[in-house]
Coordinates of C-alpha atoms in Angstrom, one line a residue:
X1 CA 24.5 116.0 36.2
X2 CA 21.0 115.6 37.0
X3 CA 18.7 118.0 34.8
X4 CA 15.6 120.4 36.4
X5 CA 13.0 118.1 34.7
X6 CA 14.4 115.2 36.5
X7 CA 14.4 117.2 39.6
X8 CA 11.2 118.9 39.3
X9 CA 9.7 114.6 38.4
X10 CA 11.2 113.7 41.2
X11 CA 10.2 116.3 43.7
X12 CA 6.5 115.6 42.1
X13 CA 6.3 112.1 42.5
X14 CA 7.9 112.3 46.4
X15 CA 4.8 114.5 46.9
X16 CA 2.1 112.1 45.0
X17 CA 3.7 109.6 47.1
X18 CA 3.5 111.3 50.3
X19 CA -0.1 112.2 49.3
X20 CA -1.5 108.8 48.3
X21 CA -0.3 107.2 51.9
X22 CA -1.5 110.3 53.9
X23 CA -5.2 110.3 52.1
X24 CA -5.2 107.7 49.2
X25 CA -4.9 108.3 45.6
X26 CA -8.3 109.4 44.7
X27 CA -8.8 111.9 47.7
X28 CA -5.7 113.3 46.1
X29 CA -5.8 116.0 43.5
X30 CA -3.2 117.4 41.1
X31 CA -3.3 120.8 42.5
X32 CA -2.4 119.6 45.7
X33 CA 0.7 117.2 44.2
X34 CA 1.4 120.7 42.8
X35 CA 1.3 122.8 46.0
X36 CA 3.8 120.6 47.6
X37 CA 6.1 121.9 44.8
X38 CA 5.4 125.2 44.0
X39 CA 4.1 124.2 40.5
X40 CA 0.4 126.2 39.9
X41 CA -2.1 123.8 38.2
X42 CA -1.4 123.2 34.1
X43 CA 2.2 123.9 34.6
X44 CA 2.2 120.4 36.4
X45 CA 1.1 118.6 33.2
X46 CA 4.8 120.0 31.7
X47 CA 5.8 117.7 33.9
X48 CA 3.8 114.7 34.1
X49 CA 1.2 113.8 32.2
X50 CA -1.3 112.7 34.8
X51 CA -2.1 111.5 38.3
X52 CA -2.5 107.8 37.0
X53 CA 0.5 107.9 35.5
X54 CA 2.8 109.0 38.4
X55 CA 0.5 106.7 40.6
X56 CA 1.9 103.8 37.9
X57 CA 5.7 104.9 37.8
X58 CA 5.8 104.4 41.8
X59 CA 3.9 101.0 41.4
X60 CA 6.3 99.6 38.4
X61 CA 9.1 101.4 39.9
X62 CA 9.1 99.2 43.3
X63 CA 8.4 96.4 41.2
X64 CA 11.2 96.1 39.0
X65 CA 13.5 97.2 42.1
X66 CA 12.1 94.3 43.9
X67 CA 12.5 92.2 40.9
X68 CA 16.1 93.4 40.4
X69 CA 17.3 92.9 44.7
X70 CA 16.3 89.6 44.2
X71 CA 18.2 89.0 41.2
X72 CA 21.2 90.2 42.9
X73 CA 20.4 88.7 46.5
X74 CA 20.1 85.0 45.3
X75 CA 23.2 85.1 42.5
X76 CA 26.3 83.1 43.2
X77 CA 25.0 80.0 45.4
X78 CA 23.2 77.0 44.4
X79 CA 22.1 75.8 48.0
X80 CA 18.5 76.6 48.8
X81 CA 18.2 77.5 52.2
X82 CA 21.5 80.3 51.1
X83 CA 19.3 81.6 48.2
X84 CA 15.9 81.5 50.6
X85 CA 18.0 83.4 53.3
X86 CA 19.4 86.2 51.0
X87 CA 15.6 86.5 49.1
X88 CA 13.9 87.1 52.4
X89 CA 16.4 89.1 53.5
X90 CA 16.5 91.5 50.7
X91 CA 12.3 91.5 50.7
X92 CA 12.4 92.7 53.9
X93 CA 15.2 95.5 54.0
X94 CA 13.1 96.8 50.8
X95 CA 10.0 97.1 52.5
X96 CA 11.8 98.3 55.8
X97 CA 13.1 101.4 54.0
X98 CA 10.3 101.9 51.7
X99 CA 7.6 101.6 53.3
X100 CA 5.4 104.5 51.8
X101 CA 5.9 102.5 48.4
X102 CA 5.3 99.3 50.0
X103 CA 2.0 100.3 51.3
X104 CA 0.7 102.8 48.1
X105 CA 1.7 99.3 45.9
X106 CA -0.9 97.3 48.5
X107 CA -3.8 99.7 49.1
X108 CA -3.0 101.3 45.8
X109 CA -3.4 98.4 43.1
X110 CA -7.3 98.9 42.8
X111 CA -6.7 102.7 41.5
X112 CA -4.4 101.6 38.9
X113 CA -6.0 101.4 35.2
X114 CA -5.0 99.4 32.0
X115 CA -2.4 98.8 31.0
X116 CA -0.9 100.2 34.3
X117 CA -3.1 97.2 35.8
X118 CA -1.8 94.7 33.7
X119 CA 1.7 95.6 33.7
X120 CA 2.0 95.9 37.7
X121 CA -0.4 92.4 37.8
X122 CA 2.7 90.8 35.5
X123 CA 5.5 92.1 37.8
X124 CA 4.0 90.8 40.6
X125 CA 3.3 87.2 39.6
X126 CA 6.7 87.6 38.4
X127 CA 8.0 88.2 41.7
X128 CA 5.9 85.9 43.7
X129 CA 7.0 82.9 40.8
X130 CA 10.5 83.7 42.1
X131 CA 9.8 83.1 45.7
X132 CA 7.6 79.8 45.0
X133 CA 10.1 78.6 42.4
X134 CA 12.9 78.6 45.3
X135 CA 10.9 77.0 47.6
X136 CA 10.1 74.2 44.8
X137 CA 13.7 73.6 44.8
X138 CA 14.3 73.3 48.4
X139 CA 11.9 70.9 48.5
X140 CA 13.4 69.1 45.8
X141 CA 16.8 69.0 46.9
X142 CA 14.8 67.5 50.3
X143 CA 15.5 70.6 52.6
X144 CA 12.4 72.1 52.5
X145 CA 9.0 70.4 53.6
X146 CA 5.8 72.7 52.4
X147 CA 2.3 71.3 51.9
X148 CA 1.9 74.1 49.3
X149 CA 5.0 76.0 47.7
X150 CA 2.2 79.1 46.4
X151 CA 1.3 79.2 50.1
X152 CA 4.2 79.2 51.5
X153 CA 5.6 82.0 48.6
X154 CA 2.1 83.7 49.9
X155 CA 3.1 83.5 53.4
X156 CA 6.9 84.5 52.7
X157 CA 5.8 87.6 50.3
X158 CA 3.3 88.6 53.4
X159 CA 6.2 88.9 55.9
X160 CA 7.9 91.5 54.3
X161 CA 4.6 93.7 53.1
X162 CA 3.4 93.4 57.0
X163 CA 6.8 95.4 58.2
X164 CA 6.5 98.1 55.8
X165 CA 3.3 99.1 57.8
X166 CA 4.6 99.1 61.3
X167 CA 9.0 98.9 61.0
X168 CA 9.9 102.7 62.0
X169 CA 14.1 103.3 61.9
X170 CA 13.6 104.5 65.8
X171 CA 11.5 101.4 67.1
X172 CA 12.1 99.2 69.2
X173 CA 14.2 97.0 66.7
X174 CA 17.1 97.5 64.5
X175 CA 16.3 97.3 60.6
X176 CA 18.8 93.9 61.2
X177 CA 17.1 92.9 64.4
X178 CA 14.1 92.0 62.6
X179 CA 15.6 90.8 58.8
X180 CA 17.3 88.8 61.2
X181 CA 14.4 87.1 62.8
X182 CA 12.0 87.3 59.9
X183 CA 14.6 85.5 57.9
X184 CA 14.4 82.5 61.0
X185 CA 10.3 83.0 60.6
X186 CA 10.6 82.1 56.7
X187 CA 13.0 79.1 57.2
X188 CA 11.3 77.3 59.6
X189 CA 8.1 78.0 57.8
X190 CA 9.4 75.9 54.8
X191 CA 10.6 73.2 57.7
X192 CA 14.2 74.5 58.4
X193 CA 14.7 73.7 61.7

């Protein structure tokens, strides 16, 4: 059973979230995080301790689910273009159907303070050292053909932050219309033909 605190966090972090994409995190105030829950002004701070700190639980937050859904996507296959195929495709569906994080974790990152700074920074090498470490071994194992593996990681990582700002669910294409075709994009950009 999910407690009131947990509800009430939740419920406040939705509406930071909605707020920082609508008018950016500094334009955004506490009171109005608090207005879009019916919680007055220092009754918020029961809840969370402050705007750079909900601001930092929605940056880590996306990170470490990123981290984890590419974990999972590339476990149980040894072939490269497999595990590239399965990362890309689980980059993309994230930032298809979380867009709003997507984008706050982009125009958001020069708001954040230290550590917040530090520890999202980490995370995010973290994540792009996955992507360039499996195009390293494709090239190794002679399927892939990059001039740069960080460029193409750059390029691959790119993809996926570019359809959180303009995939909608009632577009013109299906969520698996385009994981579909960004997926061909990311192979042949590696040299899969």
């Amino acid at each position: 059973m999910i407690g009131t605190a947990s509800v009430r966090a939740s419920a406040i972090r939705g509406a930071a979230l909605e707020l920082f994409v609508a008018q950016g995190y500094e334009a955004t105030s506490m009171s109005e995080i608090g207005a879009r829950v019916g919680i007055r002004g220092p009754s918020l701070y029961k809840h969370v301790a402050s705007k750079q700190e909900v601001l930092a639980g929605i940056m880590i937050d996306t990170m470490d689910a990123l981290l984890a859904e590419h974990r999972s996507a590339i476990a149980g296959t040894d072939d490269p273009t497999e595990r590239l195929r399965r990362a890309v495709e689980a980059h993309i569906r994230y930032h298809a159907r979380h867009r709003m994080e997507a984008f706050v974790g982009t125009r958001e990152i020069r708001s954040l303070t230290e550590p917040n700074l530090s520890e999202v920074l980490l995370r995010r090498a973290e994540y792009e050292r996955m992507f360039r470490l499996l195009v390293a071994d494709g090239v190794a194992a002679g399927r892939f053909r990059v001039v740069s593996e960080r460029i193409a990681s750059y390029a691959i990582l790119d993809l996926g932050m570019g359809v959180a700002v303009w995939f909608r669910e009632d577009g013109e294409f299906s969520e698996n219309e385009i994981v579909w075709q960004y997926v061909d994009f990311a192979l042949r950009l590696v040299g899969v033909a």
